[in-house]
Amino acid sequence: MLSSNQLKIGIVLSYVSTGINMLIQLLYTPVMIHLLGQSEYGLYTLVGSFVSYLSLFSLGFTGAYLRFYSKKKAQNDARGIAQLKHRCTRGTNKIK
């Protein structure tokens, strides 16, 4: 369990990180607009947003797969590993 000091420090660092990210974006955007132009920068941000949304499609499959694969491997359950591979492959193919 985290102590109250660690929790407070974590909250402060989270706000500091958010503030730094906002400051960087405020300084970065005009430079990128100047270098790329307005329409190209719009396309750049659109592609960036699209790639970010694609990363959400993983839905935690990697972590879940590793957890259950390790569990089956520790139990020497070859049939369970084969079933897990099949289910994960079928699940990701449905998303695509």
PDB file of N, CA and C in Angstrom:
ATOM      1  N   MET A   1       0.840  -1.177   0.000  1.00  0.00           N
ATOM      2  CA  MET A   1       0.000   0.000   0.000  1.00  0.00           C
ATOM      3  C   MET A   1       0.886   1.240   0.000  1.00  0.00           C
ATOM      4  N   LEU A   2       0.491   2.232  -0.735  1.00  0.00           N
ATOM      5  CA  LEU A   2       1.270   3.468  -0.800  1.00  0.00           C
ATOM      6  C   LEU A   2       1.020   4.324   0.420  1.00  0.00           C
ATOM      7  N   SER A   3       2.105   4.941   0.903  1.00  0.00           N
ATOM      8  CA  SER A   3       1.920   5.875   2.015  1.00  0.00           C
ATOM      9  C   SER A   3       1.321   7.169   1.477  1.00  0.00           C
ATOM     10  N   SER A   4       0.830   8.002   2.372  1.00  0.00           N
ATOM     11  CA  SER A   4       0.172   9.232   1.938  1.00  0.00           C
ATOM     12  C   SER A   4       1.164  10.187   1.274  1.00  0.00           C
ATOM     13  N   ASN A   5       2.433  10.186   1.714  1.00  0.00           N
ATOM     14  CA  ASN A   5       3.438  11.044   1.080  1.00  0.00           C
ATOM     15  C   ASN A   5       3.717  10.606  -0.351  1.00  0.00           C
ATOM     16  N   GLN A   6       3.803   9.296  -0.566  1.00  0.00           N
ATOM     17  CA  GLN A   6       4.029   8.796  -1.914  1.00  0.00           C
ATOM     18  C   GLN A   6       2.848   9.118  -2.810  1.00  0.00           C
ATOM     19  N   LEU A   7       1.658   9.025  -2.288  1.00  0.00           N
ATOM     20  CA  LEU A   7       0.461   9.346  -3.055  1.00  0.00           C
ATOM     21  C   LEU A   7       0.443  10.825  -3.441  1.00  0.00           C
ATOM     22  N   LYS A   8       0.777  11.697  -2.486  1.00  0.00           N
ATOM     23  CA  LYS A   8       0.818  13.134  -2.767  1.00  0.00           C
ATOM     24  C   LYS A   8       1.882  13.460  -3.798  1.00  0.00           C
ATOM     25  N   ILE A   9       3.056  12.854  -3.664  1.00  0.00           N
ATOM     26  CA  ILE A   9       4.126  13.093  -4.637  1.00  0.00           C
ATOM     27  C   ILE A   9       3.702  12.604  -6.018  1.00  0.00           C
ATOM     28  N   GLY A  10       3.038  11.462  -6.073  1.00  0.00           N
ATOM     29  CA  GLY A  10       2.554  10.943  -7.349  1.00  0.00           C
ATOM     30  C   GLY A  10       1.549  11.872  -8.003  1.00  0.00           C
ATOM     31  N   ILE A  11       0.659  12.429  -7.213  1.00  0.00           N
ATOM     32  CA  ILE A  11      -0.342  13.362  -7.748  1.00  0.00           C
ATOM     33  C   ILE A  11       0.331  14.620  -8.278  1.00  0.00           C
ATOM     34  N   VAL A  12       1.269  15.155  -7.516  1.00  0.00           N
ATOM     35  CA  VAL A  12       1.981  16.366  -7.944  1.00  0.00           C
ATOM     36  C   VAL A  12       2.771  16.099  -9.216  1.00  0.00           C
ATOM     37  N   LEU A  13       3.474  14.966  -9.266  1.00  0.00           N
ATOM     38  CA  LEU A  13       4.241  14.640 -10.468  1.00  0.00           C
ATOM     39  C   LEU A  13       3.342  14.441 -11.682  1.00  0.00           C
ATOM     40  N   SER A  14       2.159  13.896 -11.477  1.00  0.00           N
ATOM     41  CA  SER A  14       1.215  13.729 -12.572  1.00  0.00           C
ATOM     42  C   SER A  14       0.788  15.085 -13.135  1.00  0.00           C
ATOM     43  N   TYR A  15       0.483  16.032 -12.239  1.00  0.00           N
ATOM     44  CA  TYR A  15       0.125  17.375 -12.693  1.00  0.00           C
ATOM     45  C   TYR A  15       1.298  18.080 -13.365  1.00  0.00           C
ATOM     46  N   VAL A  16       2.501  17.907 -12.841  1.00  0.00           N
ATOM     47  CA  VAL A  16       3.685  18.515 -13.449  1.00  0.00           C
ATOM     48  C   VAL A  16       3.901  17.946 -14.845  1.00  0.00           C
ATOM     49  N   SER A  17       3.754  16.628 -14.987  1.00  0.00           N
ATOM     50  CA  SER A  17       3.914  15.986 -16.287  1.00  0.00           C
ATOM     51  C   SER A  17       2.878  16.499 -17.288  1.00  0.00           C
ATOM     52  N   THR A  18       1.636  16.633 -16.846  1.00  0.00           N
ATOM     53  CA  THR A  18       0.590  17.161 -17.722  1.00  0.00           C
ATOM     54  C   THR A  18       0.894  18.593 -18.130  1.00  0.00           C
ATOM     55  N   GLY A  19       1.354  19.409 -17.192  1.00  0.00           N
ATOM     56  CA  GLY A  19       1.709  20.792 -17.495  1.00  0.00           C
ATOM     57  C   GLY A  19       2.858  20.889 -18.482  1.00  0.00           C
ATOM     58  N   ILE A  20       3.873  20.045 -18.312  1.00  0.00           N
ATOM     59  CA  ILE A  20       5.002  20.052 -19.237  1.00  0.00           C
ATOM     60  C   ILE A  20       4.557  19.634 -20.631  1.00  0.00           C
ATOM     61  N   ASN A  21       3.717  18.605 -20.713  1.00  0.00           N
ATOM     62  CA  ASN A  21       3.202  18.177 -22.017  1.00  0.00           C
ATOM     63  C   ASN A  21       2.406  19.281 -22.701  1.00  0.00           C
ATOM     64  N   MET A  22       1.590  20.002 -21.940  1.00  0.00           N
ATOM     65  CA  MET A  22       0.817  21.099 -22.519  1.00  0.00           C
ATOM     66  C   MET A  22       1.735  22.208 -23.014  1.00  0.00           C
ATOM     67  N   LEU A  23       2.759  22.539 -22.239  1.00  0.00           N
ATOM     68  CA  LEU A  23       3.711  23.583 -22.629  1.00  0.00           C
ATOM     69  C   LEU A  23       4.465  23.194 -23.894  1.00  0.00           C
ATOM     70  N   ILE A  24       4.894  21.946 -23.964  1.00  0.00           N
ATOM     71  CA  ILE A  24       5.603  21.477 -25.163  1.00  0.00           C
ATOM     72  C   ILE A  24       4.697  21.565 -26.390  1.00  0.00           C
ATOM     73  N   GLN A  25       3.445  21.157 -26.245  1.00  0.00           N
ATOM     74  CA  GLN A  25       2.518  21.224 -27.373  1.00  0.00           C
ATOM     75  C   GLN A  25       2.264  22.663 -27.810  1.00  0.00           C
ATOM     76  N   LEU A  26       2.168  23.571 -26.844  1.00  0.00           N
ATOM     77  CA  LEU A  26       1.954  24.982 -27.189  1.00  0.00           C
ATOM     78  C   LEU A  26       3.149  25.565 -27.932  1.00  0.00           C
ATOM     79  N   LEU A  27       4.339  25.123 -27.608  1.00  0.00           N
ATOM     80  CA  LEU A  27       5.534  25.605 -28.307  1.00  0.00           C
ATOM     81  C   LEU A  27       5.762  24.858 -29.616  1.00  0.00           C
ATOM     82  N   TYR A  28       5.390  23.618 -29.655  1.00  0.00           N
ATOM     83  CA  TYR A  28       5.642  22.734 -30.790  1.00  0.00           C
ATOM     84  C   TYR A  28       4.699  23.003 -31.963  1.00  0.00           C
ATOM     85  N   THR A  29       3.455  23.298 -31.674  1.00  0.00           N
ATOM     86  CA  THR A  29       2.452  23.458 -32.726  1.00  0.00           C
ATOM     87  C   THR A  29       2.781  24.586 -33.706  1.00  0.00           C
ATOM     88  N   PRO A  30       3.097  25.806 -33.256  1.00  0.00           N
ATOM     89  CA  PRO A  30       3.410  26.851 -34.236  1.00  0.00           C
ATOM     90  C   PRO A  30       4.637  26.534 -35.094  1.00  0.00           C
ATOM     91  N   VAL A  31       5.611  25.864 -34.510  1.00  0.00           N
ATOM     92  CA  VAL A  31       6.804  25.497 -35.281  1.00  0.00           C
ATOM     93  C   VAL A  31       6.438  24.489 -36.365  1.00  0.00           C
ATOM     94  N   MET A  32       5.637  23.501 -36.005  1.00  0.00           N
ATOM     95  CA  MET A  32       5.235  22.504 -36.997  1.00  0.00           C
ATOM     96  C   MET A  32       4.348  23.110 -38.081  1.00  0.00           C
ATOM     97  N   ILE A  33       3.461  24.013 -37.710  1.00  0.00           N
ATOM     98  CA  ILE A  33       2.619  24.679 -38.714  1.00  0.00           C
ATOM     99  C   ILE A  33       3.486  25.490 -39.661  1.00  0.00           C
ATOM    100  N   HIS A  34       4.505  26.151 -39.131  1.00  0.00           N
ATOM    101  CA  HIS A  34       5.409  26.941 -39.973  1.00  0.00           C
ATOM    102  C   HIS A  34       6.202  26.038 -40.919  1.00  0.00           C
ATOM    103  N   LEU A  35       6.684  24.901 -40.418  1.00  0.00           N
ATOM    104  CA  LEU A  35       7.495  24.004 -41.238  1.00  0.00           C
ATOM    105  C   LEU A  35       6.663  23.230 -42.257  1.00  0.00           C
ATOM    106  N   LEU A  36       5.486  22.758 -41.871  1.00  0.00           N
ATOM    107  CA  LEU A  36       4.689  21.913 -42.752  1.00  0.00           C
ATOM    108  C   LEU A  36       3.631  22.670 -43.540  1.00  0.00           C
ATOM    109  N   GLY A  37       3.139  23.744 -42.999  1.00  0.00           N
ATOM    110  CA  GLY A  37       1.990  24.414 -43.586  1.00  0.00           C
ATOM    111  C   GLY A  37       0.728  23.944 -42.876  1.00  0.00           C
ATOM    112  N   GLN A  38      -0.327  24.731 -43.002  1.00  0.00           N
ATOM    113  CA  GLN A  38      -1.540  24.454 -42.242  1.00  0.00           C
ATOM    114  C   GLN A  38      -2.220  23.149 -42.660  1.00  0.00           C
ATOM    115  N   SER A  39      -2.360  22.922 -43.944  1.00  0.00           N
ATOM    116  CA  SER A  39      -3.074  21.719 -44.385  1.00  0.00           C
ATOM    117  C   SER A  39      -2.256  20.458 -44.118  1.00  0.00           C
ATOM    118  N   GLU A  40      -0.943  20.518 -44.332  1.00  0.00           N
ATOM    119  CA  GLU A  40      -0.107  19.355 -44.054  1.00  0.00           C
ATOM    120  C   GLU A  40      -0.063  19.049 -42.560  1.00  0.00           C
ATOM    121  N   TYR A  41      -0.065  20.080 -41.722  1.00  0.00           N
ATOM    122  CA  TYR A  41      -0.090  19.852 -40.274  1.00  0.00           C
ATOM    123  C   TYR A  41      -1.418  19.213 -39.861  1.00  0.00           C
ATOM    124  N   GLY A  42      -2.499  19.647 -40.493  1.00  0.00           N
ATOM    125  CA  GLY A  42      -3.795  19.021 -40.224  1.00  0.00           C
ATOM    126  C   GLY A  42      -3.789  17.549 -40.586  1.00  0.00           C
ATOM    127  N   LEU A  43      -3.193  17.215 -41.725  1.00  0.00           N
ATOM    128  CA  LEU A  43      -3.077  15.820 -42.134  1.00  0.00           C
ATOM    129  C   LEU A  43      -2.191  15.042 -41.157  1.00  0.00           C
ATOM    130  N   TYR A  44      -1.120  15.677 -40.712  1.00  0.00           N
ATOM    131  CA  TYR A  44      -0.203  15.066 -39.742  1.00  0.00           C
ATOM    132  C   TYR A  44      -0.933  14.726 -38.437  1.00  0.00           C
ATOM    133  N   THR A  45      -1.729  15.648 -37.936  1.00  0.00           N
ATOM    134  CA  THR A  45      -2.459  15.390 -36.694  1.00  0.00           C
ATOM    135  C   THR A  45      -3.565  14.351 -36.899  1.00  0.00           C
ATOM    136  N   LEU A  46      -4.191  14.364 -38.076  1.00  0.00           N
ATOM    137  CA  LEU A  46      -5.217  13.363 -38.378  1.00  0.00           C
ATOM    138  C   LEU A  46      -4.623  11.963 -38.391  1.00  0.00           C
ATOM    139  N   VAL A  47      -3.488  11.807 -39.038  1.00  0.00           N
ATOM    140  CA  VAL A  47      -2.827  10.498 -39.084  1.00  0.00           C
ATOM    141  C   VAL A  47      -2.395  10.079 -37.681  1.00  0.00           C
ATOM    142  N   GLY A  48      -1.877  11.019 -36.898  1.00  0.00           N
ATOM    143  CA  GLY A  48      -1.482  10.713 -35.519  1.00  0.00           C
ATOM    144  C   GLY A  48      -2.657  10.241 -34.682  1.00  0.00           C
ATOM    145  N   SER A  49      -3.793  10.898 -34.843  1.00  0.00           N
ATOM    146  CA  SER A  49      -4.992  10.482 -34.112  1.00  0.00           C
ATOM    147  C   SER A  49      -5.467   9.113 -34.555  1.00  0.00           C
ATOM    148  N   PHE A  50      -5.416   8.845 -35.835  1.00  0.00           N
ATOM    149  CA  PHE A  50      -5.840   7.554 -36.373  1.00  0.00           C
ATOM    150  C   PHE A  50      -4.970   6.420 -35.826  1.00  0.00           C
ATOM    151  N   VAL A  51      -3.655   6.655 -35.809  1.00  0.00           N
ATOM    152  CA  VAL A  51      -2.738   5.647 -35.277  1.00  0.00           C
ATOM    153  C   VAL A  51      -2.993   5.417 -33.791  1.00  0.00           C
ATOM    154  N   SER A  52      -3.302   6.468 -33.053  1.00  0.00           N
ATOM    155  CA  SER A  52      -3.616   6.324 -31.631  1.00  0.00           C
ATOM    156  C   SER A  52      -4.869   5.485 -31.427  1.00  0.00           C
ATOM    157  N   TYR A  53      -5.882   5.709 -32.240  1.00  0.00           N
ATOM    158  CA  TYR A  53      -7.099   4.910 -32.131  1.00  0.00           C
ATOM    159  C   TYR A  53      -6.849   3.452 -32.494  1.00  0.00           C
ATOM    160  N   LEU A  54      -5.976   3.204 -33.468  1.00  0.00           N
ATOM    161  CA  LEU A  54      -5.657   1.824 -33.821  1.00  0.00           C
ATOM    162  C   LEU A  54      -4.982   1.097 -32.671  1.00  0.00           C
ATOM    163  N   SER A  55      -4.168   1.815 -31.912  1.00  0.00           N
ATOM    164  CA  SER A  55      -3.501   1.173 -30.784  1.00  0.00           C
ATOM    165  C   SER A  55      -4.496   0.764 -29.702  1.00  0.00           C
ATOM    166  N   LEU A  56      -5.657   1.408 -29.647  1.00  0.00           N
ATOM    167  CA  LEU A  56      -6.684   1.013 -28.684  1.00  0.00           C
ATOM    168  C   LEU A  56      -7.311  -0.332 -29.018  1.00  0.00           C
ATOM    169  N   PHE A  57      -7.197  -0.748 -30.278  1.00  0.00           N
ATOM    170  CA  PHE A  57      -7.814  -2.003 -30.689  1.00  0.00           C
ATOM    171  C   PHE A  57      -7.137  -3.225 -30.092  1.00  0.00           C
ATOM    172  N   SER A  58      -5.951  -3.059 -29.550  1.00  0.00           N
ATOM    173  CA  SER A  58      -5.294  -4.216 -28.940  1.00  0.00           C
ATOM    174  C   SER A  58      -6.093  -4.703 -27.740  1.00  0.00           C
ATOM    175  N   LEU A  59      -6.799  -3.798 -27.062  1.00  0.00           N
ATOM    176  CA  LEU A  59      -7.709  -4.138 -25.971  1.00  0.00           C
ATOM    177  C   LEU A  59      -7.080  -4.995 -24.874  1.00  0.00           C
ATOM    178  N   GLY A  60      -5.790  -4.870 -24.709  1.00  0.00           N
ATOM    179  CA  GLY A  60      -5.126  -5.614 -23.654  1.00  0.00           C
ATOM    180  C   GLY A  60      -4.900  -7.076 -23.966  1.00  0.00           C
ATOM    181  N   PHE A  61      -5.027  -7.462 -25.230  1.00  0.00           N
ATOM    182  CA  PHE A  61      -4.830  -8.857 -25.599  1.00  0.00           C
ATOM    183  C   PHE A  61      -3.427  -9.345 -25.253  1.00  0.00           C
ATOM    184  N   THR A  62      -2.431  -8.492 -25.425  1.00  0.00           N
ATOM    185  CA  THR A  62      -1.057  -8.914 -25.186  1.00  0.00           C
ATOM    186  C   THR A  62      -0.840  -9.304 -23.728  1.00  0.00           C
ATOM    187  N   GLY A  63      -1.261  -8.443 -22.815  1.00  0.00           N
ATOM    188  CA  GLY A  63      -1.092  -8.743 -21.400  1.00  0.00           C
ATOM    189  C   GLY A  63      -1.858  -9.974 -20.972  1.00  0.00           C
ATOM    190  N   ALA A  64      -3.084 -10.092 -21.448  1.00  0.00           N
ATOM    191  CA  ALA A  64      -3.902 -11.258 -21.095  1.00  0.00           C
ATOM    192  C   ALA A  64      -3.303 -12.532 -21.682  1.00  0.00           C
ATOM    193  N   TYR A  65      -2.851 -12.449 -22.923  1.00  0.00           N
ATOM    194  CA  TYR A  65      -2.256 -13.624 -23.560  1.00  0.00           C
ATOM    195  C   TYR A  65      -1.017 -14.077 -22.790  1.00  0.00           C
ATOM    196  N   LEU A  66      -0.139 -13.134 -22.451  1.00  0.00           N
ATOM    197  CA  LEU A  66       1.070 -13.495 -21.716  1.00  0.00           C
ATOM    198  C   LEU A  66       0.758 -14.110 -20.360  1.00  0.00           C
ATOM    199  N   ARG A  67      -0.243 -13.564 -19.685  1.00  0.00           N
ATOM    200  CA  ARG A  67      -0.615 -14.091 -18.368  1.00  0.00           C
ATOM    201  C   ARG A  67      -1.100 -15.530 -18.464  1.00  0.00           C
ATOM    202  N   PHE A  68      -2.038 -15.777 -19.379  1.00  0.00           N
ATOM    203  CA  PHE A  68      -2.600 -17.115 -19.484  1.00  0.00           C
ATOM    204  C   PHE A  68      -1.623 -18.104 -20.120  1.00  0.00           C
ATOM    205  N   TYR A  69      -0.792 -17.631 -21.047  1.00  0.00           N
ATOM    206  CA  TYR A  69       0.220 -18.507 -21.643  1.00  0.00           C
ATOM    207  C   TYR A  69       1.212 -18.958 -20.577  1.00  0.00           C
ATOM    208  N   SER A  70       1.670 -18.025 -19.741  1.00  0.00           N
ATOM    209  CA  SER A  70       2.616 -18.377 -18.668  1.00  0.00           C
ATOM    210  C   SER A  70       1.997 -19.370 -17.700  1.00  0.00           C
ATOM    211  N   LYS A  71       0.726 -19.164 -17.400  1.00  0.00           N
ATOM    212  CA  LYS A  71       0.026 -20.072 -16.492  1.00  0.00           C
ATOM    213  C   LYS A  71      -0.061 -21.480 -17.084  1.00  0.00           C
ATOM    214  N   LYS A  72      -0.431 -21.563 -18.360  1.00  0.00           N
ATOM    215  CA  LYS A  72      -0.543 -22.867 -19.027  1.00  0.00           C
ATOM    216  C   LYS A  72       0.830 -23.522 -19.181  1.00  0.00           C
ATOM    217  N   LYS A  73       1.841 -22.711 -19.463  1.00  0.00           N
ATOM    218  CA  LYS A  73       3.195 -23.236 -19.636  1.00  0.00           C
ATOM    219  C   LYS A  73       3.717 -23.798 -18.317  1.00  0.00           C
ATOM    220  N   ALA A  74       3.452 -23.123 -17.207  1.00  0.00           N
ATOM    221  CA  ALA A  74       3.877 -23.612 -15.896  1.00  0.00           C
ATOM    222  C   ALA A  74       3.189 -24.919 -15.543  1.00  0.00           C
ATOM    223  N   GLN A  75       1.978 -25.113 -16.046  1.00  0.00           N
ATOM    224  CA  GLN A  75       1.227 -26.347 -15.787  1.00  0.00           C
ATOM    225  C   GLN A  75       1.538 -27.441 -16.812  1.00  0.00           C
ATOM    226  N   ASN A  76       2.426 -27.127 -17.776  1.00  0.00           N
ATOM    227  CA  ASN A  76       2.756 -28.063 -18.870  1.00  0.00           C
ATOM    228  C   ASN A  76       1.507 -28.525 -19.605  1.00  0.00           C
ATOM    229  N   ASP A  77       0.613 -27.579 -19.876  1.00  0.00           N
ATOM    230  CA  ASP A  77      -0.666 -27.879 -20.523  1.00  0.00           C
ATOM    231  C   ASP A  77      -0.579 -27.496 -22.010  1.00  0.00           C
ATOM    232  N   ALA A  78      -0.077 -28.434 -22.832  1.00  0.00           N
ATOM    233  CA  ALA A  78       0.098 -28.161 -24.264  1.00  0.00           C
ATOM    234  C   ALA A  78      -1.241 -27.939 -24.955  1.00  0.00           C
ATOM    235  N   ARG A  79      -2.249 -28.704 -24.571  1.00  0.00           N
ATOM    236  CA  ARG A  79      -3.575 -28.541 -25.182  1.00  0.00           C
ATOM    237  C   ARG A  79      -4.165 -27.172 -24.823  1.00  0.00           C
ATOM    238  N   GLY A  80      -3.992 -26.741 -23.576  1.00  0.00           N
ATOM    239  CA  GLY A  80      -4.476 -25.432 -23.151  1.00  0.00           C
ATOM    240  C   GLY A  80      -3.792 -24.298 -23.889  1.00  0.00           C
ATOM    241  N   ILE A  81      -2.483 -24.457 -24.147  1.00  0.00           N
ATOM    242  CA  ILE A  81      -1.742 -23.438 -24.909  1.00  0.00           C
ATOM    243  C   ILE A  81      -2.271 -23.367 -26.335  1.00  0.00           C
ATOM    244  N   ALA A  82      -2.523 -24.520 -26.943  1.00  0.00           N
ATOM    245  CA  ALA A  82      -3.061 -24.543 -28.308  1.00  0.00           C
ATOM    246  C   ALA A  82      -4.430 -23.874 -28.366  1.00  0.00           C
ATOM    247  N   GLN A  83      -5.284 -24.158 -27.373  1.00  0.00           N
ATOM    248  CA  GLN A  83      -6.608 -23.527 -27.331  1.00  0.00           C
ATOM    249  C   GLN A  83      -6.495 -22.019 -27.139  1.00  0.00           C
ATOM    250  N   LEU A  84      -5.570 -21.606 -26.288  1.00  0.00           N
ATOM    251  CA  LEU A  84      -5.366 -20.172 -26.046  1.00  0.00           C
ATOM    252  C   LEU A  84      -4.924 -19.466 -27.324  1.00  0.00           C
ATOM    253  N   LYS A  85      -3.981 -20.060 -28.034  1.00  0.00           N
ATOM    254  CA  LYS A  85      -3.517 -19.475 -29.303  1.00  0.00           C
ATOM    255  C   LYS A  85      -4.667 -19.355 -30.297  1.00  0.00           C
ATOM    256  N   HIS A  86      -5.470 -20.393 -30.369  1.00  0.00           N
ATOM    257  CA  HIS A  86      -6.604 -20.383 -31.298  1.00  0.00           C
ATOM    258  C   HIS A  86      -7.606 -19.288 -30.932  1.00  0.00           C
ATOM    259  N   ARG A  87      -7.937 -19.184 -29.648  1.00  0.00           N
ATOM    260  CA  ARG A  87      -8.909 -18.175 -29.215  1.00  0.00           C
ATOM    261  C   ARG A  87      -8.406 -16.763 -29.454  1.00  0.00           C
ATOM    262  N   CYS A  88      -7.126 -16.517 -29.162  1.00  0.00           N
ATOM    263  CA  CYS A  88      -6.584 -15.170 -29.349  1.00  0.00           C
ATOM    264  C   CYS A  88      -6.505 -14.809 -30.830  1.00  0.00           C
ATOM    265  N   THR A  89      -6.127 -15.777 -31.651  1.00  0.00           N
ATOM    266  CA  THR A  89      -6.066 -15.527 -33.094  1.00  0.00           C
ATOM    267  C   THR A  89      -7.455 -15.241 -33.645  1.00  0.00           C
ATOM    268  N   ARG A  90      -8.425 -16.031 -33.227  1.00  0.00           N
ATOM    269  CA  ARG A  90      -9.798 -15.826 -33.682  1.00  0.00           C
ATOM    270  C   ARG A  90     -10.340 -14.474 -33.203  1.00  0.00           C
ATOM    271  N   GLY A  91     -10.024 -14.095 -31.966  1.00  0.00           N
ATOM    272  CA  GLY A  91     -10.496 -12.834 -31.424  1.00  0.00           C
ATOM    273  C   GLY A  91      -9.916 -11.623 -32.120  1.00  0.00           C
ATOM    274  N   THR A  92      -8.608 -11.671 -32.422  1.00  0.00           N
ATOM    275  CA  THR A  92      -7.997 -10.522 -33.105  1.00  0.00           C
ATOM    276  C   THR A  92      -8.437 -10.462 -34.554  1.00  0.00           C
ATOM    277  N   ASN A  93      -8.704 -11.603 -35.181  1.00  0.00           N
ATOM    278  CA  ASN A  93      -9.186 -11.583 -36.565  1.00  0.00           C
ATOM    279  C   ASN A  93     -10.575 -10.988 -36.672  1.00  0.00           C
ATOM    280  N   LYS A  94     -11.408 -11.162 -35.640  1.00  0.00           N
ATOM    281  CA  LYS A  94     -12.741 -10.561 -35.658  1.00  0.00           C
ATOM    282  C   LYS A  94     -12.678  -9.048 -35.585  1.00  0.00           C
ATOM    283  N   ILE A  95     -11.670  -8.528 -34.887  1.00  0.00           N
ATOM    284  CA  ILE A  95     -11.524  -7.070 -34.771  1.00  0.00           C
ATOM    285  C   ILE A  95     -11.109  -6.465 -36.090  1.00  0.00           C
ATOM    286  N   LYS A  96     -10.234  -7.168 -36.814  1.00  0.00           N
ATOM    287  CA  LYS A  96      -9.734  -6.645 -38.089  1.00  0.00           C
ATOM    288  C   LYS A  96     -10.840  -6.665 -39.085  1.00  0.00           C
TER     289      LYS A  96
END
